[in-house]
XYZ file of N, CA, C and O in Angstrom:
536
model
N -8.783 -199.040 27.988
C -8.793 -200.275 28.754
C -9.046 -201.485 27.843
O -8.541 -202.578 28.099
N -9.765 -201.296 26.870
C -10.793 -202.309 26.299
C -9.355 -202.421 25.409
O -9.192 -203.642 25.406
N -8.223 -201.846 24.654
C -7.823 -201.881 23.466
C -5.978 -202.570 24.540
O -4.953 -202.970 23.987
N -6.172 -202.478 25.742
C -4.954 -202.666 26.556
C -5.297 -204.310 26.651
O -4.464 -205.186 26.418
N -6.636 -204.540 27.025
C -7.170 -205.650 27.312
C -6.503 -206.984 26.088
O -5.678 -207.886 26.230
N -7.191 -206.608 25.136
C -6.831 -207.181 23.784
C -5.462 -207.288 23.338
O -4.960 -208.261 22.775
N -4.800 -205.993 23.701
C -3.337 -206.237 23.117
C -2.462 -207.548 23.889
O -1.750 -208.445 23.441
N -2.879 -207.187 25.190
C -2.391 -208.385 25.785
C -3.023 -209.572 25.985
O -2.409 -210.348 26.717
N -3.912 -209.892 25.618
C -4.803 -211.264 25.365
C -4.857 -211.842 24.148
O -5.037 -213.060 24.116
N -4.730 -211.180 23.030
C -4.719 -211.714 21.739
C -4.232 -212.516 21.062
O -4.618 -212.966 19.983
N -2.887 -212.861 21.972
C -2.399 -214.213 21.212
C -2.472 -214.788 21.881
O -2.181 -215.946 21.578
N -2.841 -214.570 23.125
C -3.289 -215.979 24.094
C -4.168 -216.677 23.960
O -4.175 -217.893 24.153
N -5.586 -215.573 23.384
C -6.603 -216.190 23.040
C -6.421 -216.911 21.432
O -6.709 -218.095 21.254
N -6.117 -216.386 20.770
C -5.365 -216.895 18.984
C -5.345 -218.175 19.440
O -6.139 -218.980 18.953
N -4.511 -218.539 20.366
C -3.718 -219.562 20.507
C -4.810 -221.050 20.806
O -4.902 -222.204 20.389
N -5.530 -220.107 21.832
C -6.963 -221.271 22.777
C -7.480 -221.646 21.263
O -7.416 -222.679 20.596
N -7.991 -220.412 21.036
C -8.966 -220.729 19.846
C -8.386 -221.682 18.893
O -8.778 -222.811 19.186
N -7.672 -221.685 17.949
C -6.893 -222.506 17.265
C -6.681 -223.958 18.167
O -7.359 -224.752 17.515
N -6.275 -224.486 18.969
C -6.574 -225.320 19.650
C -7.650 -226.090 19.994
O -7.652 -227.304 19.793
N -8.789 -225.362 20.614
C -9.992 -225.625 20.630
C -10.995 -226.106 19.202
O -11.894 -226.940 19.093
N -10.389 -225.193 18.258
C -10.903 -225.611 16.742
C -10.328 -226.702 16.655
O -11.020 -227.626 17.080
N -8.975 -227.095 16.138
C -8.120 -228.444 16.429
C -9.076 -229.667 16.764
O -9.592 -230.470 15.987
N -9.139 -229.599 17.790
C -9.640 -230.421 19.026
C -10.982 -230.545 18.455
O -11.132 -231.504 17.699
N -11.820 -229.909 18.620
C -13.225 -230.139 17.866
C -13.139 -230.655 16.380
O -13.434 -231.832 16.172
N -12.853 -230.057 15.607
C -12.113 -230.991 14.244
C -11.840 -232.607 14.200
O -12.309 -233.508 13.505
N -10.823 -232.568 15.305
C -10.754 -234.070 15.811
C -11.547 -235.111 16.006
O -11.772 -236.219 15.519
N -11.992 -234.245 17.085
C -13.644 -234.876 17.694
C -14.402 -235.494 16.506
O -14.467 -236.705 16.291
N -14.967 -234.527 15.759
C -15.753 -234.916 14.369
C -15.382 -235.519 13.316
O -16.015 -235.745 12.284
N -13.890 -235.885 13.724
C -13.347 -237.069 12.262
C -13.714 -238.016 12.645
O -14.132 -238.866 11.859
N -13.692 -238.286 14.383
C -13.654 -239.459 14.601
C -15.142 -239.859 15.040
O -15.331 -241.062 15.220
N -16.108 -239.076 15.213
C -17.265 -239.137 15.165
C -17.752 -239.176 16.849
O -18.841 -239.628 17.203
N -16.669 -238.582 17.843
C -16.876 -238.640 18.610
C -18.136 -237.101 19.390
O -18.638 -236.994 20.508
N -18.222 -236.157 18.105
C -19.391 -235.144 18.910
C -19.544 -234.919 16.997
O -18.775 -235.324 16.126
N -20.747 -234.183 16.869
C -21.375 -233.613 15.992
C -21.156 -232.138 15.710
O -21.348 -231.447 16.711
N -20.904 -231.655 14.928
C -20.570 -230.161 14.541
C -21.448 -229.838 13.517
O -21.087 -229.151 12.561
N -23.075 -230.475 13.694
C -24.439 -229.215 13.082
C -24.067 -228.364 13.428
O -23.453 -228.224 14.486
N -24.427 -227.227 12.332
C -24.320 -226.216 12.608
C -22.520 -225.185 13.396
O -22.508 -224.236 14.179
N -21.358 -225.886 12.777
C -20.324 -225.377 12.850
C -20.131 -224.087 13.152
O -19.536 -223.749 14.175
N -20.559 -223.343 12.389
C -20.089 -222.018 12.301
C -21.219 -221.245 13.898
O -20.755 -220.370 14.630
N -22.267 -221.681 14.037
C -22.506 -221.421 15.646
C -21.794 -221.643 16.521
O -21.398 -220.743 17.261
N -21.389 -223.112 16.688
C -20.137 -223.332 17.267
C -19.216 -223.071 17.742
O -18.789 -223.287 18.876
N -18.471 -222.138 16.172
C -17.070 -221.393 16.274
C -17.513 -220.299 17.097
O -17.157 -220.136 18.264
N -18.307 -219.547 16.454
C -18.975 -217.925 17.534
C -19.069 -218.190 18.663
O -18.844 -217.276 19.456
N -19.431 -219.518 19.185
C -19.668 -219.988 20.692
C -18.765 -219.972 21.191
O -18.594 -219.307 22.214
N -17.741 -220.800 20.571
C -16.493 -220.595 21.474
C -15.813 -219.740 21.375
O -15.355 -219.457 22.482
N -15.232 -218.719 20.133
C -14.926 -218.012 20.375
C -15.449 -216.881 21.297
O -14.519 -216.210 21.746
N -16.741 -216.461 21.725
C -16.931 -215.801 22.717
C -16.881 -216.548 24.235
O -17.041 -215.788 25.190
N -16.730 -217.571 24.444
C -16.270 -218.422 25.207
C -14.690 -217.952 25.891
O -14.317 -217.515 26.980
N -14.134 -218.259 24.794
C -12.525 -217.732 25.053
C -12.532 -216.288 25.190
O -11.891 -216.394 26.235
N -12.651 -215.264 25.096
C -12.736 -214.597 25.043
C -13.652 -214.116 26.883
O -13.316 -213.327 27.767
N -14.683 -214.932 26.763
C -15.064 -214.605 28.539
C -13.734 -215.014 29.078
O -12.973 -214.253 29.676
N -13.484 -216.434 28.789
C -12.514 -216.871 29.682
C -11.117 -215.825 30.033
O -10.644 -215.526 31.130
N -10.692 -215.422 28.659
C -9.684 -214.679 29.540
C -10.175 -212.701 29.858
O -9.549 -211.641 29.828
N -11.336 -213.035 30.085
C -11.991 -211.392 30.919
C -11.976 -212.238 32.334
O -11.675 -211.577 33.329
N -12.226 -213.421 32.492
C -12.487 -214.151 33.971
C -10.782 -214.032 34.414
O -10.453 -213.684 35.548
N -9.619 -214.430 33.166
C -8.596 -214.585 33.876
C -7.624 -212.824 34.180
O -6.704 -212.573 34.958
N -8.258 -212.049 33.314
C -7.857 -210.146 33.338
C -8.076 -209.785 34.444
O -7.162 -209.279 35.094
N -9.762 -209.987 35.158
C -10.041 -209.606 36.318
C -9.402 -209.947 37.619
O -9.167 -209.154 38.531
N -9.139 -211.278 37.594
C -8.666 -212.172 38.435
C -7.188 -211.837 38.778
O -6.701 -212.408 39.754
N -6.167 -210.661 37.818
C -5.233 -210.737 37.944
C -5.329 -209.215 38.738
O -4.328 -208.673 39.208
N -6.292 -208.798 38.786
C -6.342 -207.430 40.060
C -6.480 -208.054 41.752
O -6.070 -207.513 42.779
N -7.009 -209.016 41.639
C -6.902 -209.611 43.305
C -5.501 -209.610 43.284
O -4.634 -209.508 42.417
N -5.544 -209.767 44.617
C -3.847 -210.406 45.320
C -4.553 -211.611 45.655
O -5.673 -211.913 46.066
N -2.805 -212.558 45.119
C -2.597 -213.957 45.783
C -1.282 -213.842 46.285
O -0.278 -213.147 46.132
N -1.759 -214.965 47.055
C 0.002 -214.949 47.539
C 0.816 -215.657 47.001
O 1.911 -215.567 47.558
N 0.793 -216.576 45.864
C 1.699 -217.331 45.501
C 1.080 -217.538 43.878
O -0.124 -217.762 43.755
N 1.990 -217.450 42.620
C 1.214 -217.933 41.475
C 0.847 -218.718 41.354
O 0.166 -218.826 40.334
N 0.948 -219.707 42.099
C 0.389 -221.141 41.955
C -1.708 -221.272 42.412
O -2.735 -221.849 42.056
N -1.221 -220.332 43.335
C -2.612 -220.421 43.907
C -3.800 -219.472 43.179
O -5.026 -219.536 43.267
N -2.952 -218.600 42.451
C -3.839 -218.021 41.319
C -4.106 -219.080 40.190
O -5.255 -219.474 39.990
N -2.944 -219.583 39.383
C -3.026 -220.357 38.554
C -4.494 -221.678 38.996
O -5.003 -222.440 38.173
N -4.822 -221.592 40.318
C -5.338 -222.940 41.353
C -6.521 -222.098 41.091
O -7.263 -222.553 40.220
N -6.882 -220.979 41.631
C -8.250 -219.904 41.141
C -8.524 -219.849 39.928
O -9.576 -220.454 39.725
N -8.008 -219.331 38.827
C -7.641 -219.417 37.967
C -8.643 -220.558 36.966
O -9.664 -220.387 36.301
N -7.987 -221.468 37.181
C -8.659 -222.596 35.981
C -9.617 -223.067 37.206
O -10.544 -223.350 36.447
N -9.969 -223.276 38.061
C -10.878 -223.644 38.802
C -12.054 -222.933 38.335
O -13.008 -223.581 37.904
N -12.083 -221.673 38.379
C -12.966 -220.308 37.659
C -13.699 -220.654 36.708
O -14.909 -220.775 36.516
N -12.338 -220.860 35.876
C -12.336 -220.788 34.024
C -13.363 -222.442 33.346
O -14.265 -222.553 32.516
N -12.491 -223.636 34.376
C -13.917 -224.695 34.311
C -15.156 -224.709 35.232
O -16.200 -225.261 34.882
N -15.049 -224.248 36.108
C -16.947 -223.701 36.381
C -17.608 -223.258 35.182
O -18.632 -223.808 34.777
N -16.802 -221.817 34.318
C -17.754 -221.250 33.364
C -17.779 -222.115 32.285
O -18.728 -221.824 31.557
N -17.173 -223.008 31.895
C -16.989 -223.750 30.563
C -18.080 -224.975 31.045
O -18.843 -225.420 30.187
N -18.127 -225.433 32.242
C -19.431 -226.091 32.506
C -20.498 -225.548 32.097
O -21.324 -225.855 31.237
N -20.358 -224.448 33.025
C -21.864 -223.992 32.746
C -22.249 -223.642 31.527
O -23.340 -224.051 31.132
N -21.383 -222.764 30.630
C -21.918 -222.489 29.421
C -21.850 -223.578 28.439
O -22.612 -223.456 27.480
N -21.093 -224.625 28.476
C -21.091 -226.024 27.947
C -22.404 -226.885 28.162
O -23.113 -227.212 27.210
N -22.675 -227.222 29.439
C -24.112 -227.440 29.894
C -25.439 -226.294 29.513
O -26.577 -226.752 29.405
N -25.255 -225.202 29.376
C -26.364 -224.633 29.003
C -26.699 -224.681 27.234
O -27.752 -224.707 26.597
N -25.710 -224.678 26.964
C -25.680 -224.206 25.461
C -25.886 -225.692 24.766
O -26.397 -225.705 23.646
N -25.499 -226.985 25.404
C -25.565 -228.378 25.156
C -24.288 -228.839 24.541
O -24.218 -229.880 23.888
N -23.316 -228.072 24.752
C -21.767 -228.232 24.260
C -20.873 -229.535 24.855
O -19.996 -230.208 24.314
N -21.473 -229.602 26.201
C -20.205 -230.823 26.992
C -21.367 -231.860 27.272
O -22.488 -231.570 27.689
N -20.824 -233.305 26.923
C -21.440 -234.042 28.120
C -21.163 -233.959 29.388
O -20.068 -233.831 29.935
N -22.543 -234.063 29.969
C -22.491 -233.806 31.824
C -22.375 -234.797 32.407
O -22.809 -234.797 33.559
N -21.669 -236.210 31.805
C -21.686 -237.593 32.240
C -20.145 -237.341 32.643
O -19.325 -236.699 31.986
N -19.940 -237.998 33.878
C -18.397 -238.376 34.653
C -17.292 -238.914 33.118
O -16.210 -238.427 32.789
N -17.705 -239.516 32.759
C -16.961 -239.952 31.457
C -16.478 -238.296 30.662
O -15.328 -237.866 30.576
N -17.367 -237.821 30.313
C -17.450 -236.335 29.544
C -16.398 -235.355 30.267
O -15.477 -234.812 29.658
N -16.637 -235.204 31.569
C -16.636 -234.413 32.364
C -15.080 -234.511 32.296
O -14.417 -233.621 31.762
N -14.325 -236.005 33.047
C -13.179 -235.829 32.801
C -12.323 -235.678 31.820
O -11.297 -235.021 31.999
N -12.649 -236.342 30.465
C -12.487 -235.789 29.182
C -11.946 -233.934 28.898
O -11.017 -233.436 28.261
N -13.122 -233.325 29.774
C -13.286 -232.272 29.141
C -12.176 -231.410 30.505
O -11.529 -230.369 30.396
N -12.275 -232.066 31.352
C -11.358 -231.563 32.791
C -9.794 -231.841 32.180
O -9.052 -230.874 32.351
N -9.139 -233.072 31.457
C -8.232 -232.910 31.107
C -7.541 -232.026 29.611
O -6.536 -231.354 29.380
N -8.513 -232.408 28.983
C -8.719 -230.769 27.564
C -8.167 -229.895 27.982
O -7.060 -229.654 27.500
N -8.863 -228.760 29.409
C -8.811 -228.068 29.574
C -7.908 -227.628 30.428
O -7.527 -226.465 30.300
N -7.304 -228.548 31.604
C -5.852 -228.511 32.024
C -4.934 -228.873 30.889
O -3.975 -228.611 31.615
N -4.478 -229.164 29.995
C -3.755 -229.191 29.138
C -3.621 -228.157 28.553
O -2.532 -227.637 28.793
N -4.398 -227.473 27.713
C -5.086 -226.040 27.044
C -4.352 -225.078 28.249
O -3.422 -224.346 27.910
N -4.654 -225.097 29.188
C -4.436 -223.949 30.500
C -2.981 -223.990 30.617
O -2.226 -223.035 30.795
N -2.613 -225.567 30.461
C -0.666 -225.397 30.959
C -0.094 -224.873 29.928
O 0.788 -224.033 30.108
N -0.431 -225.212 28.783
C 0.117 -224.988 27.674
C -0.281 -223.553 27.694
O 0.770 -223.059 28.102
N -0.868 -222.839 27.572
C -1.270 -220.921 27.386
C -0.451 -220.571 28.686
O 0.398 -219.692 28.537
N -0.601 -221.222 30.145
C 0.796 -220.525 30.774
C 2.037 -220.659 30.156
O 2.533 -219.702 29.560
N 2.538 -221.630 30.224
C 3.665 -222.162 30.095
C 3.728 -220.969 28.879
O 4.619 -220.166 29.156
N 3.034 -220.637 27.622
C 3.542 -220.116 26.428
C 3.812 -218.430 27.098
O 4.748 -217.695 26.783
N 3.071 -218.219 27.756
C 2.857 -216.766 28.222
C 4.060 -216.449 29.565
O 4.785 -215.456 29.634
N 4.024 -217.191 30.202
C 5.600 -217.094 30.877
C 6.797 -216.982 29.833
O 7.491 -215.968 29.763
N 7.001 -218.191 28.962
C 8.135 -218.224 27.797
C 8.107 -216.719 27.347
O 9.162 -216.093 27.248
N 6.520 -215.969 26.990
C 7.379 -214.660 26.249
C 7.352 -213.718 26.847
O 7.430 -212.658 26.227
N 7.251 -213.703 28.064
C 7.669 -212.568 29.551
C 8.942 -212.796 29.682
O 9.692 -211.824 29.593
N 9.600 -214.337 29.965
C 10.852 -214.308 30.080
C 11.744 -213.994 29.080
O 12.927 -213.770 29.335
N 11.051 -213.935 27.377
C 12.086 -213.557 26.635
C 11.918 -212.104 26.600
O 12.966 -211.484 26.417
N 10.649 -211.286 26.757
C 10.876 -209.848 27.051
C 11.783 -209.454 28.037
O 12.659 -208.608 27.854
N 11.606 -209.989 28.967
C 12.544 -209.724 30.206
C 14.228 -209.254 29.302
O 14.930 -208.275 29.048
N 14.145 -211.172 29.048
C 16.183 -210.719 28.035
C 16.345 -209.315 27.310
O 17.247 -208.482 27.404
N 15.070 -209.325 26.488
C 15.691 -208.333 25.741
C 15.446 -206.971 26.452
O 15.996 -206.041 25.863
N 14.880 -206.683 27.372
C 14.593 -205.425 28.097
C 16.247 -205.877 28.574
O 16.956 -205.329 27.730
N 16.688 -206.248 29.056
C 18.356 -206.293 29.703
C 19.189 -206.224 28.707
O 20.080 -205.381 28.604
N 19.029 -206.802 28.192
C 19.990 -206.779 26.589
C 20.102 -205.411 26.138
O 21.146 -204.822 25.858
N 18.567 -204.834 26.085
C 18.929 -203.032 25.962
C 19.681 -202.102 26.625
O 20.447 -201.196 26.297
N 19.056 -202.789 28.144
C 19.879 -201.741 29.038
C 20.862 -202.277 28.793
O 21.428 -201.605 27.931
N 21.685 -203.497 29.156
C 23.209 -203.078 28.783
C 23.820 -202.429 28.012
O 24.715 -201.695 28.431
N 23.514 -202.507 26.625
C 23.984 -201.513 25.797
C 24.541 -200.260 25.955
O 24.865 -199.599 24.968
């Protein structure tokens, strides 16, 4: 389970992570957050990402009725926990300013990891047809 889990999360998560590093990088050129202590940081989020998509693995055993409304569960979920562990750990500001900041980050981050993860279902799809014709 644990090694099925990973195979199919691994470049999704690759992907967050690298992003999220990005983005924090950013942040600290421009002096907009502090990165004491970096390398805590990275471990933070990377186990961060890593909850996040066990929140989005589980989530894909419910039934929805429409992908949209998962996708709507989904990151709704995924920023509750990034609050909370953002707020606990002292990672996000909890100011309305912060908040939306960090609300659009993370819808961006989310469209972009669907959007990439549909793209390579639909190109598996081709080539699963491409075989069978043969």
């Amino acid at each position: 389970m644990i090694k099925q889990f990973f195979s199919n999360n691994i470049n999704t998560m690759t992907f967050v992570f690298s992003i999220v590093i990005l983005i924090n990088a950013l942040f600290a050129v421009f002096n907009a957050s502090e990165l004491g202590g970096a390398q805590y940081t990275i471990i933070l989020i990377a186990f961060l990402i890593l909850a996040l998509a066990l929140i989005s693995h589980f989530l894909t055993y419910l039934n929805f009725s429409s992908e949209k409304l998962f996708h709507v569960v989904n990151f709704i979920s995924q920023f509750t926990f990034i609050i909370f562990i953002g707020s606990l750990f002292g990672l996000m500001d909890l100011s309305l300013n912060g908040m939306m900041i960090n609300l659009f980050i993370a819808l961006g981050i989310y469209t972009l990891s669907a959007k990439k993860r549909k793209y390579e279902f639909e190109q598996l799809a081709i080539a699963i047809n491409e075989r069978l014709s043969e």
